[in-house]
Structure formats: structure tokens, C-alpha cells
């Protein structure tokens, strides 16, 4: 029988890859989109005719109830969020509303309309923040370092609570950073690969960044949405770390990205602007995906050097096209 999935955040990086994956697996896919003054459907333009778009917003309880009543999903993937940590310092209340309370709204809407549906929550390595151990696993204590991280900790525990209180199937995927050519332009990997492409095509002279010493465990988004789906096929719910197990600094990422266009002295093309430093930052993230590898049979294949190549090539092509059409 055809399964039905309901995906919030379908227009985002992960939502669009997940919708593609679910369609390939034969699901009927309902994607929730919010009303915007100009359409923001670039990531799903190629599959728009195959998914059911349903309007709703994480800040509006009634829209979530209506959307679930109309779609009647077997699986709910909650990927919607104000996902940029930097913005969360400037918009802490909105971030808490969407990323924290929004999750309770969705859980409660599911409890009252489709209590047997499985729920996936997009948790994050930002829960670990000022991490007390390296690598971080499912048992590492949480110490969030931003309004974004604080809201996601609240959401994580809300999911555990709905599981324990009402016996619902609710799982937290604690995903470490994952990137792709669909990554938003404000995130550091995309700022770098877009910057390298613009420099290569002589549209820019340098890239301006903040903390170059931060280290992240960066993986490839299409592989991470596969891990989400696998988590939802487990017999019972649970919380899992999804990561590559390797960590690289922003400087490493810069060096590899510039090397893709034959530039070795990358430092000559990088400026640091103190305004891009965060009030509190997360210094080092490195995940231990052993539990997920064992229970899901999932393993990250694309590591940073290949990821950089994929992203630089895509941005080189896009910038070339844009230049051509100027
Ligand atoms: P993204 O590209 O920024 O996508 C976020 C999505 O949320 C967009 O579709 C956005 O819609 C939607 N959204 C924002 N506010 C909303 C609201 N009030 N109501 C309904 N929808 C709303 O983020 P992503 O990288 O795909 O990440 C997906 C999820 O995973 C997020 O929850 C993020 O926090 C979490 N996460 C991401 C990573 C990562 O490295 N990518 C790691 C761990 C966890 P619009 O298009 O209309 O803005
Ligand atoms: O690319 P970022 O903005 O990603 P960040 O903060 O790690 O958050 C992402 O990953 C989380 C999972 O760990 C997700 F939950 C979250 O939704 C998001 O997808 O920044 C990475 C690092 C930071 O330490 C930042 O200070 O890069 C540093 N950085 C240095 N210069 C910069 C810049 N970050 C951005 N965005 N822009 C810069 O110019």
C-alpha cells in the first residue's frame, strides 16, 4: 500500500532532497509551505507536479491541524526551522517560536489528528554546543551556545516527552552539519564555494568571513535525508547521531575550495570581518555515528574533500550561467 509522508520545510535544502527520495520510494508526498510574498520554490521546481503542496506555518497551530487532517500521513518529517544560527542571535524570539514551540504545536496536532503517525524531528549537533567531549555521541551532555541551540534542546526534549507520555513514535535525528549545492547562501560552506566561483569568474576579489578556526563535521545532505528515512523504518523510535566522524576547520574548507580553481595562496583572497563573529560560537563539532551505523546500516560516504569539489563545481557552473545571462 502507498505510504503517505508529510514534510515541513520542503522548500529547504533537506526538505527538497527528502521529497525526492520519498517520491522515488513510491510515497505520496505532502509538502508544507508557508505563504510568502514571492515564491520560494526553486529547490522543488523539478518535482512540484509530483508533490501535494499544503499551506501552513509552524507558528500557526490551526494550520498544522488542518494540514495533518487533510494529508493523513503515516510519517511526519519536521524539517521546518529558522535554521541559521547567526540570525537566531538577532531574532531569538522568532527562533524560539518556530524551532521550539513550533515543534510542540506539531506534536500536539499529530497527537490529536494522527496519533499513530511516526514523527521525525530535525535535531542538531548544536545541542552539544560547548561540547564536553570529542567525538559527541547520543550520551554527550547538551550545552547549546545560541538561541537556535536552546530552542532545539527544548524541541528535542518535547519529542522525548511526547514519546514517553503518549507512546507516540517520535525520533530525534541529531544531525551534524550537512551541505550541498542547495545549501543557503548565508552558511559558511556556501559563502566559500560561491565566493570562490565569483573570484574565478572575476566577479569578486575576495571573500569576507568570521571565525576561521571553527571546526565542523561536514557531510553531504542527500545522504543525510536517507538516514532520516531509515530512522523512520525502525521498529521503535529513538534518538541517533548522524555524522561523518571527521572534522575540518573553516580554513581547511577554504584551502580545499580555492585549490579546486588552482589557487594555493587562499589567504590573499580572504578578509575577516569582526561583525561576522557570533556572541558565542561553537568551536569544535565531531560526531560519533557508531550507533546509527549499526542500527540503520547507514554510513556517510562523501567526506569533505569530495563535498568541496561537488559544491565548487556546482557554483562555478551557476555563476558562469548567470554571467552569460547578464
Ligand atoms: P533550510 O534550508 O533553511 O530550510 C528550512 C525550511 O524551513 C524552509 O523550507 C523554510 O521555508 C521552512 N520554514 C522556516 N520557517 C518556517 C515557518 N515558520 N513555518 C513553516 N516553515 C518554515 O534548512 P535545512 O538545512 O534544510 O535544515 C532542515 C532542518 O534540519 C532544520 O530544522 C535545521 O534546523 C535542521 N538541521 C540542519 C542541519 C544542516 O546542517 N543543514 C543540521 C542539523 C539540523 P522557506 O523556504 O519559506 O523559508
Ligand atoms: O555554516 P554555519 O553558519 O553553520 P552552523 O552555525 O554550524 O549551523 C549549521 O549547522 C547546524 C548543525 O551543527 C545546524 F543545526 C544549523 O541549522 C546550521 O545548518 O557556521 C559554521 C561555522 C561557525 O562556527 C561560524 O562562526 O563557521 C563559522 N563562520 C566563519 N565565517 C561563518 C562565517 N559562518 C557563516 N555562516 N558565515 C561566515 O562568514
Short mmCIF file of C-alpha atoms and ligand atoms in Angstrom, two decimals:
data_model
loop_
_atom_site.label_atom_id
_atom_site.label_comp_id
_atom_site.label_asym_id
_atom_site.label_seq_id
_atom_site.Cartn_x
_atom_site.Cartn_y
_atom_site.Cartn_z
CA UNK A 1 0.00 0.00 0.00
CA UNK A 2 1.24 3.52 -0.79
CA UNK A 3 2.60 5.28 2.26
CA UNK A 4 1.98 8.98 2.83
CA UNK A 5 4.61 11.38 4.15
CA UNK A 6 4.12 14.93 5.40
CA UNK A 7 7.24 17.08 5.16
CA UNK A 8 7.59 20.51 6.76
CA UNK A 9 10.41 22.68 5.37
CA UNK A 10 10.00 21.09 1.94
CA UNK A 11 11.39 24.17 0.16
CA UNK A 12 14.68 23.97 2.09
CA UNK A 13 17.86 22.04 1.38
CA UNK A 14 16.91 18.88 3.29
CA UNK A 15 13.19 19.02 2.56
CA UNK A 16 13.77 19.08 -1.18
CA UNK A 17 16.20 16.13 -1.12
CA UNK A 18 13.91 14.19 1.20
CA UNK A 19 10.89 14.78 -1.03
CA UNK A 20 12.89 13.44 -4.00
CA UNK A 21 13.88 10.34 -2.02
CA UNK A 22 10.35 9.66 -0.81
CA UNK A 23 8.91 10.03 -4.33
CA UNK A 24 11.48 7.52 -5.61
CA UNK A 25 10.33 5.13 -2.89
CA UNK A 26 6.72 5.47 -4.04
CA UNK A 27 5.36 7.65 -1.23
CA UNK A 28 2.55 10.14 -1.66
CA UNK A 29 4.34 13.30 -0.52
CA UNK A 30 2.66 16.30 1.10
CA UNK A 31 4.98 19.28 1.50
CA UNK A 32 4.05 22.14 3.78
CA UNK A 33 4.87 25.62 2.51
CA UNK A 34 4.23 28.96 4.13
CA UNK A 35 2.78 31.98 2.46
CA UNK A 36 5.48 34.33 1.14
CA UNK A 37 5.09 37.46 -0.99
CA UNK A 38 7.33 35.95 -3.68
CA UNK A 39 7.54 32.23 -4.40
CA UNK A 40 10.49 30.36 -2.91
CA UNK A 41 10.16 27.02 -4.64
CA UNK A 42 13.46 26.86 -6.56
CA UNK A 43 14.63 23.70 -4.77
CA UNK A 44 11.45 21.80 -5.60
CA UNK A 45 10.67 23.26 -9.03
CA UNK A 46 11.60 19.94 -10.70
CA UNK A 47 9.16 17.89 -8.56
CA UNK A 48 6.37 20.40 -7.95
CA UNK A 49 3.95 18.46 -10.13
CA UNK A 50 4.56 15.28 -8.11
CA UNK A 51 4.05 16.60 -4.59
CA UNK A 52 0.94 17.92 -2.89
CA UNK A 53 1.68 21.37 -1.54
CA UNK A 54 -0.27 22.27 1.54
CA UNK A 55 -0.08 25.63 3.24
CA UNK A 56 0.82 26.04 6.88
CA UNK A 57 3.20 27.67 9.29
CA UNK A 58 4.97 26.38 12.39
CA UNK A 59 3.69 29.41 14.29
CA UNK A 60 0.04 28.66 13.48
CA UNK A 61 -1.49 25.73 15.37
CA UNK A 62 -4.71 25.56 13.35
CA UNK A 63 -2.83 25.35 10.05
CA UNK A 64 -0.87 22.33 11.33
CA UNK A 65 -4.04 20.56 12.48
CA UNK A 66 -5.73 21.22 9.13
CA UNK A 67 -2.68 20.09 7.15
CA UNK A 68 -2.45 16.81 9.07
CA UNK A 69 -6.19 16.18 8.83
CA UNK A 70 -6.05 16.69 5.06
CA UNK A 71 -2.89 14.66 4.41
CA UNK A 72 -3.38 11.83 6.97
CA UNK A 73 0.31 10.89 6.91
CA UNK A 74 1.97 7.67 8.03
CA UNK A 75 5.24 9.56 8.52
CA UNK A 76 5.78 13.19 9.52
CA UNK A 77 9.20 14.76 8.90
CA UNK A 78 9.61 18.06 10.74
CA UNK A 79 12.38 19.89 8.90
CA UNK A 80 10.96 23.43 9.14
CA UNK A 81 13.05 25.87 11.14
CA UNK A 82 14.70 29.25 11.27
CA UNK A 83 17.87 27.29 10.57
CA UNK A 84 20.58 29.96 10.60
CA UNK A 85 22.40 30.17 13.95
CA UNK A 86 23.68 33.70 13.22
CA UNK A 87 20.16 35.07 12.77
CA UNK A 88 19.00 33.43 15.98
CA UNK A 89 21.05 35.96 17.97
CA UNK A 90 19.19 38.81 16.25
CA UNK A 91 15.77 37.11 16.23
CA UNK A 92 15.75 34.97 19.39
CA UNK A 93 12.01 35.14 19.99
CA UNK A 94 11.07 34.16 16.45
CA UNK A 95 13.64 31.36 16.55
CA UNK A 96 12.22 30.03 19.83
CA UNK A 97 8.70 30.25 18.44
CA UNK A 98 9.39 28.40 15.18
CA UNK A 99 12.09 25.93 16.31
CA UNK A 100 10.89 25.33 19.87
CA UNK A 101 7.16 25.97 20.33
CA UNK A 102 6.52 25.07 16.69
CA UNK A 103 7.60 21.51 17.44
CA UNK A 104 5.18 21.25 20.37
CA UNK A 105 2.43 22.61 18.10
CA UNK A 106 3.19 19.93 15.53
CA UNK A 107 3.48 17.12 18.09
CA UNK A 108 0.17 18.09 19.62
CA UNK A 109 -1.51 18.43 16.24
CA UNK A 110 -0.25 14.91 15.43
CA UNK A 111 -1.45 13.58 18.79
CA UNK A 112 -4.98 14.85 18.19
CA UNK A 113 -5.29 14.02 14.48
CA UNK A 114 -2.92 11.16 13.54
CA UNK A 115 -1.61 9.67 16.83
CA UNK A 116 -0.24 6.57 15.08
CA UNK A 117 1.88 8.55 12.62
CA UNK A 118 5.64 8.36 13.10
CA UNK A 119 7.34 11.71 13.73
CA UNK A 120 10.91 12.65 12.79
CA UNK A 121 12.38 15.78 14.42
CA UNK A 122 15.34 17.60 12.85
CA UNK A 123 17.59 17.79 15.88
CA UNK A 124 21.13 19.02 15.57
CA UNK A 125 24.72 18.86 16.75
CA UNK A 126 24.14 22.43 18.01
CA UNK A 127 22.59 20.69 21.06
CA UNK A 128 26.17 19.82 22.13
CA UNK A 129 27.46 23.37 21.60
CA UNK A 130 30.31 23.85 24.06
CA UNK A 131 30.90 20.13 23.94
CA UNK A 132 32.36 18.33 26.90
CA UNK A 133 33.84 15.52 24.82
CA UNK A 134 35.11 14.75 21.33
CA UNK A 135 33.58 13.00 19.48
CA UNK A 136 29.99 13.67 20.52
CA UNK A 137 27.56 10.77 20.82
CA UNK A 138 23.97 10.18 21.99
CA UNK A 139 25.18 10.33 25.62
CA UNK A 140 27.16 13.60 25.41
CA UNK A 141 25.56 16.30 27.63
CA UNK A 142 23.91 19.27 25.91
CA UNK A 143 25.31 22.81 26.24
CA UNK A 144 23.75 24.96 23.50
CA UNK A 145 25.54 28.19 22.57
CA UNK A 146 22.87 30.16 20.72
CA UNK A 147 19.13 30.91 20.81
CA UNK A 148 18.93 28.42 17.93
CA UNK A 149 20.59 25.70 20.01
CA UNK A 150 18.48 26.49 23.07
CA UNK A 151 15.24 26.20 21.06
CA UNK A 152 16.41 22.92 19.52
CA UNK A 153 17.19 21.50 23.01
CA UNK A 154 13.63 22.38 24.05
CA UNK A 155 12.29 20.70 20.92
CA UNK A 156 14.45 17.60 21.49
CA UNK A 157 13.03 17.11 25.00
CA UNK A 158 9.48 17.85 23.83
CA UNK A 159 9.86 14.94 21.41
CA UNK A 160 11.17 12.62 24.13
CA UNK A 161 8.31 13.76 26.35
CA UNK A 162 5.58 13.05 23.77
CA UNK A 163 7.14 9.63 23.22
CA UNK A 164 7.21 8.82 26.93
CA UNK A 165 3.86 10.41 27.81
CA UNK A 166 1.68 9.27 24.94
CA UNK A 167 3.55 6.30 23.45
CA UNK A 168 3.95 8.12 20.13
CA UNK A 169 6.67 7.11 17.66
CA UNK A 170 8.86 10.23 17.79
CA UNK A 171 12.56 10.16 16.86
CA UNK A 172 15.26 12.82 17.04
CA UNK A 173 17.88 12.72 14.30
CA UNK A 174 20.86 14.53 15.82
CA UNK A 175 22.38 15.56 12.52
CA UNK A 176 25.78 17.18 12.22
CA UNK A 177 26.32 19.83 9.52
CA UNK A 178 25.43 18.67 6.04
CA UNK A 179 25.81 20.68 2.90
CA UNK A 180 25.13 20.60 -0.84
CA UNK A 181 24.71 22.92 -3.82
CA UNK A 182 21.25 23.67 -2.33
CA UNK A 183 22.72 24.99 0.93
CA UNK A 184 21.54 28.52 1.78
CA UNK A 185 23.97 31.25 0.69
CA UNK A 186 24.50 32.53 4.25
CA UNK A 187 26.11 29.34 5.59
CA UNK A 188 29.90 29.25 5.66
CA UNK A 189 30.42 26.44 3.14
CA UNK A 190 28.23 28.13 0.55
CA UNK A 191 29.73 31.56 1.23
CA UNK A 192 33.08 29.98 0.43
CA UNK A 193 32.12 27.98 -2.68
CA UNK A 194 30.05 30.84 -4.11
CA UNK A 195 32.90 33.25 -3.32
CA UNK A 196 35.48 31.02 -4.99
CA UNK A 197 33.29 30.76 -8.10
CA UNK A 198 32.80 34.53 -8.25
CA UNK A 199 36.54 35.14 -7.84
CA UNK A 200 37.29 32.58 -10.55
CA UNK A 201 34.86 34.31 -12.93
CA UNK A 202 36.33 37.72 -12.00
CA UNK A 203 33.12 38.99 -10.38
CA UNK A 204 34.72 39.40 -6.94
CA UNK A 205 38.18 39.94 -5.48
CA UNK A 206 37.82 38.36 -2.05
CA UNK A 207 35.54 36.54 0.41
CA UNK A 208 34.66 38.08 3.78
CA UNK A 209 34.20 35.66 6.68
CA UNK A 210 34.14 35.48 10.50
CA UNK A 211 35.65 32.77 12.72
CA UNK A 212 38.08 30.79 10.54
CA UNK A 213 39.13 28.45 13.37
CA UNK A 214 35.73 26.84 13.91
CA UNK A 215 35.69 23.12 13.16
CA UNK A 216 32.73 21.16 11.86
CA UNK A 217 31.84 17.60 10.89
CA UNK A 218 30.50 18.34 7.39
CA UNK A 219 28.63 15.68 5.40
CA UNK A 220 26.58 15.56 2.18
CA UNK A 221 22.86 16.37 2.51
CA UNK A 222 21.39 13.73 0.12
CA UNK A 223 22.99 11.00 2.25
CA UNK A 224 21.62 12.54 5.45
CA UNK A 225 17.99 12.52 4.28
CA UNK A 226 18.43 8.81 3.61
CA UNK A 227 19.42 8.42 7.28
CA UNK A 228 16.22 10.27 8.28
CA UNK A 229 14.10 7.85 6.27
CA UNK A 230 15.95 4.84 7.72
CA UNK A 231 15.27 6.11 11.24
CA UNK A 232 11.56 6.09 10.45
CA UNK A 233 11.66 2.46 9.27
CA UNK A 234 12.95 1.19 12.64
CA UNK A 235 10.72 -0.99 14.80
CA UNK A 236 10.71 1.56 17.59
CA UNK A 237 11.55 5.26 17.97
CA UNK A 238 14.87 6.58 19.26
CA UNK A 239 17.50 9.30 19.00
CA UNK A 240 20.60 8.92 16.84
CA UNK A 241 23.70 10.90 15.94
CA UNK A 242 24.22 11.18 12.18
CA UNK A 243 27.71 12.34 11.20
CA UNK A 244 30.82 11.51 9.21
CA UNK A 245 33.09 11.20 12.28
CA UNK A 246 35.64 13.57 10.71
CA UNK A 247 36.21 17.23 11.48
CA UNK A 248 37.69 20.06 9.41
CA UNK A 249 38.21 23.77 10.12
CA UNK A 250 36.79 26.65 8.09
CA UNK A 251 40.42 27.26 7.00
CA UNK A 252 40.65 23.65 5.72
CA UNK A 253 37.44 24.17 3.74
CA UNK A 254 38.83 27.41 2.27
CA UNK A 255 42.12 25.78 1.27
CA UNK A 256 40.37 22.87 -0.45
CA UNK A 257 37.85 25.12 -2.22
CA UNK A 258 40.46 27.52 -3.62
CA UNK A 259 42.61 24.55 -4.69
CA UNK A 260 39.69 23.46 -6.93
CA UNK A 261 40.30 26.57 -9.09
CA UNK A 262 44.08 26.32 -8.90
CA UNK A 263 44.65 28.93 -6.18
CA UNK A 264 47.12 27.83 -3.50
CA UNK A 265 47.62 31.11 -1.55
CA UNK A 266 43.95 31.32 -0.48
CA UNK A 267 44.75 33.71 2.39
CA UNK A 268 45.34 36.50 -0.14
CA UNK A 269 41.64 36.27 -1.10
CA UNK A 270 40.08 36.15 2.38
CA UNK A 271 39.14 39.05 4.66
CA UNK A 272 37.92 38.68 8.23
CA UNK A 273 35.14 40.95 9.44
CA UNK A 274 34.64 41.01 13.20
CA UNK A 275 30.94 41.75 12.66
CA UNK A 276 30.58 38.17 11.43
CA UNK A 277 31.81 36.73 14.75
CA UNK A 278 28.99 35.39 16.93
CA UNK A 279 28.37 36.47 20.55
CA UNK A 280 29.13 32.83 21.45
CA UNK A 281 30.31 30.27 18.92
CA UNK A 282 30.60 26.51 18.81
CA UNK A 283 34.26 25.71 18.41
CA UNK A 284 34.57 22.04 17.52
CA UNK A 285 31.94 19.54 16.43
CA UNK A 286 32.78 15.96 15.56
CA UNK A 287 30.15 13.24 15.73
CA UNK A 288 30.36 9.57 16.62
CA UNK A 289 27.91 7.84 14.26
CA UNK A 290 28.66 4.30 15.53
CA UNK A 291 25.16 3.67 16.89
CA UNK A 292 23.47 4.81 13.65
CA UNK A 293 25.89 2.81 11.52
CA UNK A 294 24.99 -0.31 13.48
CA UNK A 295 21.23 0.14 13.77
CA UNK A 296 20.49 1.77 10.39
CA UNK A 297 23.19 0.20 8.22
CA UNK A 298 23.96 3.79 7.20
CA UNK A 299 27.40 5.30 6.72
CA UNK A 300 28.48 8.70 5.38
CA UNK A 301 30.22 8.16 2.05
CA UNK A 302 31.02 11.70 0.92
CA UNK A 303 33.73 13.32 3.03
CA UNK A 304 34.86 16.95 2.97
CA UNK A 305 37.32 16.86 0.01
CA UNK A 306 34.66 15.38 -2.29
CA UNK A 307 31.92 17.60 -0.83
CA UNK A 308 34.01 20.69 -1.57
CA UNK A 309 34.50 19.51 -5.14
CA UNK A 310 30.75 18.95 -5.65
CA UNK A 311 29.87 22.38 -4.26
CA UNK A 312 32.59 24.35 -6.06
CA UNK A 313 31.76 22.70 -9.40
CA UNK A 314 28.05 23.49 -8.98
CA UNK A 315 28.74 27.13 -8.08
CA UNK A 316 31.25 27.55 -10.93
CA UNK A 317 28.57 26.36 -13.35
CA UNK A 318 25.81 28.51 -11.84
CA UNK A 319 27.92 31.69 -11.75
CA UNK A 320 29.02 31.05 -15.36
CA UNK A 321 25.37 30.76 -16.44
CA UNK A 322 24.35 33.88 -14.52
CA UNK A 323 27.23 35.82 -16.07
CA UNK A 324 26.18 34.64 -19.51
CA UNK A 325 22.61 35.92 -18.99
CA UNK A 326 23.63 39.34 -17.62
P1 LIG B 1 16.75 25.31 5.36
O1 LIG B 1 17.30 25.06 4.00
O2 LIG B 1 16.95 26.66 5.99
O3 LIG B 1 15.17 25.02 5.29
C1 LIG B 1 14.32 25.40 6.34
C2 LIG B 1 12.88 25.21 5.90
O4 LIG B 1 12.02 25.62 6.98
C3 LIG B 1 12.46 26.04 4.68
O5 LIG B 1 11.63 25.24 3.86
C4 LIG B 1 11.66 27.17 5.29
O6 LIG B 1 10.69 27.71 4.44
C5 LIG B 1 10.98 26.43 6.43
N1 LIG B 1 10.45 27.34 7.46
C6 LIG B 1 11.09 28.32 8.12
N2 LIG B 1 10.27 28.93 8.97
C7 LIG B 1 9.06 28.33 8.85
C8 LIG B 1 7.80 28.51 9.46
N3 LIG B 1 7.58 29.46 10.38
N4 LIG B 1 6.79 27.69 9.11
C9 LIG B 1 6.97 26.74 8.16
N5 LIG B 1 8.14 26.53 7.53
C10 LIG B 1 9.17 27.32 7.88
O7 LIG B 1 17.29 24.25 6.40
P2 LIG B 1 17.95 22.79 6.15
O8 LIG B 1 19.41 22.95 6.09
O9 LIG B 1 17.21 22.12 5.06
O10 LIG B 1 17.63 22.09 7.54
C11 LIG B 1 16.43 21.35 7.74
C12 LIG B 1 16.21 21.15 9.24
O11 LIG B 1 17.32 20.45 9.79
C13 LIG B 1 16.11 22.44 10.04
O12 LIG B 1 15.21 22.18 11.09
C14 LIG B 1 17.50 22.64 10.61
O13 LIG B 1 17.45 23.39 11.79
C15 LIG B 1 17.90 21.21 10.86
N6 LIG B 1 19.34 20.88 10.81
C16 LIG B 1 20.07 21.23 9.71
C17 LIG B 1 21.40 20.84 9.64
C18 LIG B 1 22.25 21.18 8.44
O14 LIG B 1 23.48 21.10 8.56
N7 LIG B 1 21.66 21.50 7.30
C19 LIG B 1 21.98 20.11 10.69
C20 LIG B 1 21.18 19.76 11.77
C21 LIG B 1 19.85 20.14 11.82
P3 LIG B 1 11.00 28.95 3.45
O15 LIG B 1 11.65 28.35 2.23
O16 LIG B 1 9.67 29.52 3.22
O17 LIG B 1 11.94 29.87 4.19
O1 LIG B 2 27.81 27.43 8.31
P1 LIG B 2 27.40 27.90 9.65
O2 LIG B 2 26.56 29.12 9.70
O3 LIG B 2 26.71 26.66 10.35
P2 LIG B 2 26.43 26.30 11.88
O4 LIG B 2 26.41 27.51 12.74
O5 LIG B 2 27.36 25.21 12.26
O6 LIG B 2 24.93 25.76 11.81
C1 LIG B 2 24.53 24.81 10.83
O7 LIG B 2 24.77 23.51 11.29
C2 LIG B 2 24.00 23.13 12.45
C3 LIG B 2 24.41 21.70 12.79
O8 LIG B 2 25.57 21.73 13.59
C4 LIG B 2 22.53 23.22 12.11
F1 LIG B 2 21.80 22.84 13.20
C5 LIG B 2 22.18 24.64 11.72
O9 LIG B 2 20.81 24.69 11.32
C6 LIG B 2 23.05 25.03 10.53
O10 LIG B 2 22.67 24.23 9.43
O11 LIG B 2 28.70 28.19 10.54
C7 LIG B 2 29.70 27.22 10.75
C8 LIG B 2 30.88 27.86 11.46
C9 LIG B 2 30.51 28.73 12.66
O12 LIG B 2 31.41 28.49 13.72
C10 LIG B 2 30.68 30.15 12.17
O13 LIG B 2 31.05 31.09 13.19
O14 LIG B 2 31.53 28.75 10.52
C11 LIG B 2 31.84 29.97 11.19
N1 LIG B 2 31.92 31.03 10.19
C12 LIG B 2 33.05 31.75 9.90
N2 LIG B 2 32.77 32.69 9.00
C13 LIG B 2 30.92 31.54 9.46
C14 LIG B 2 31.45 32.58 8.70
N3 LIG B 2 29.62 31.17 9.36
C15 LIG B 2 28.83 31.84 8.49
N4 LIG B 2 27.57 31.47 8.35
N5 LIG B 2 29.31 32.90 7.75
C16 LIG B 2 30.61 33.30 7.81
O15 LIG B 2 31.02 34.27 7.16
#
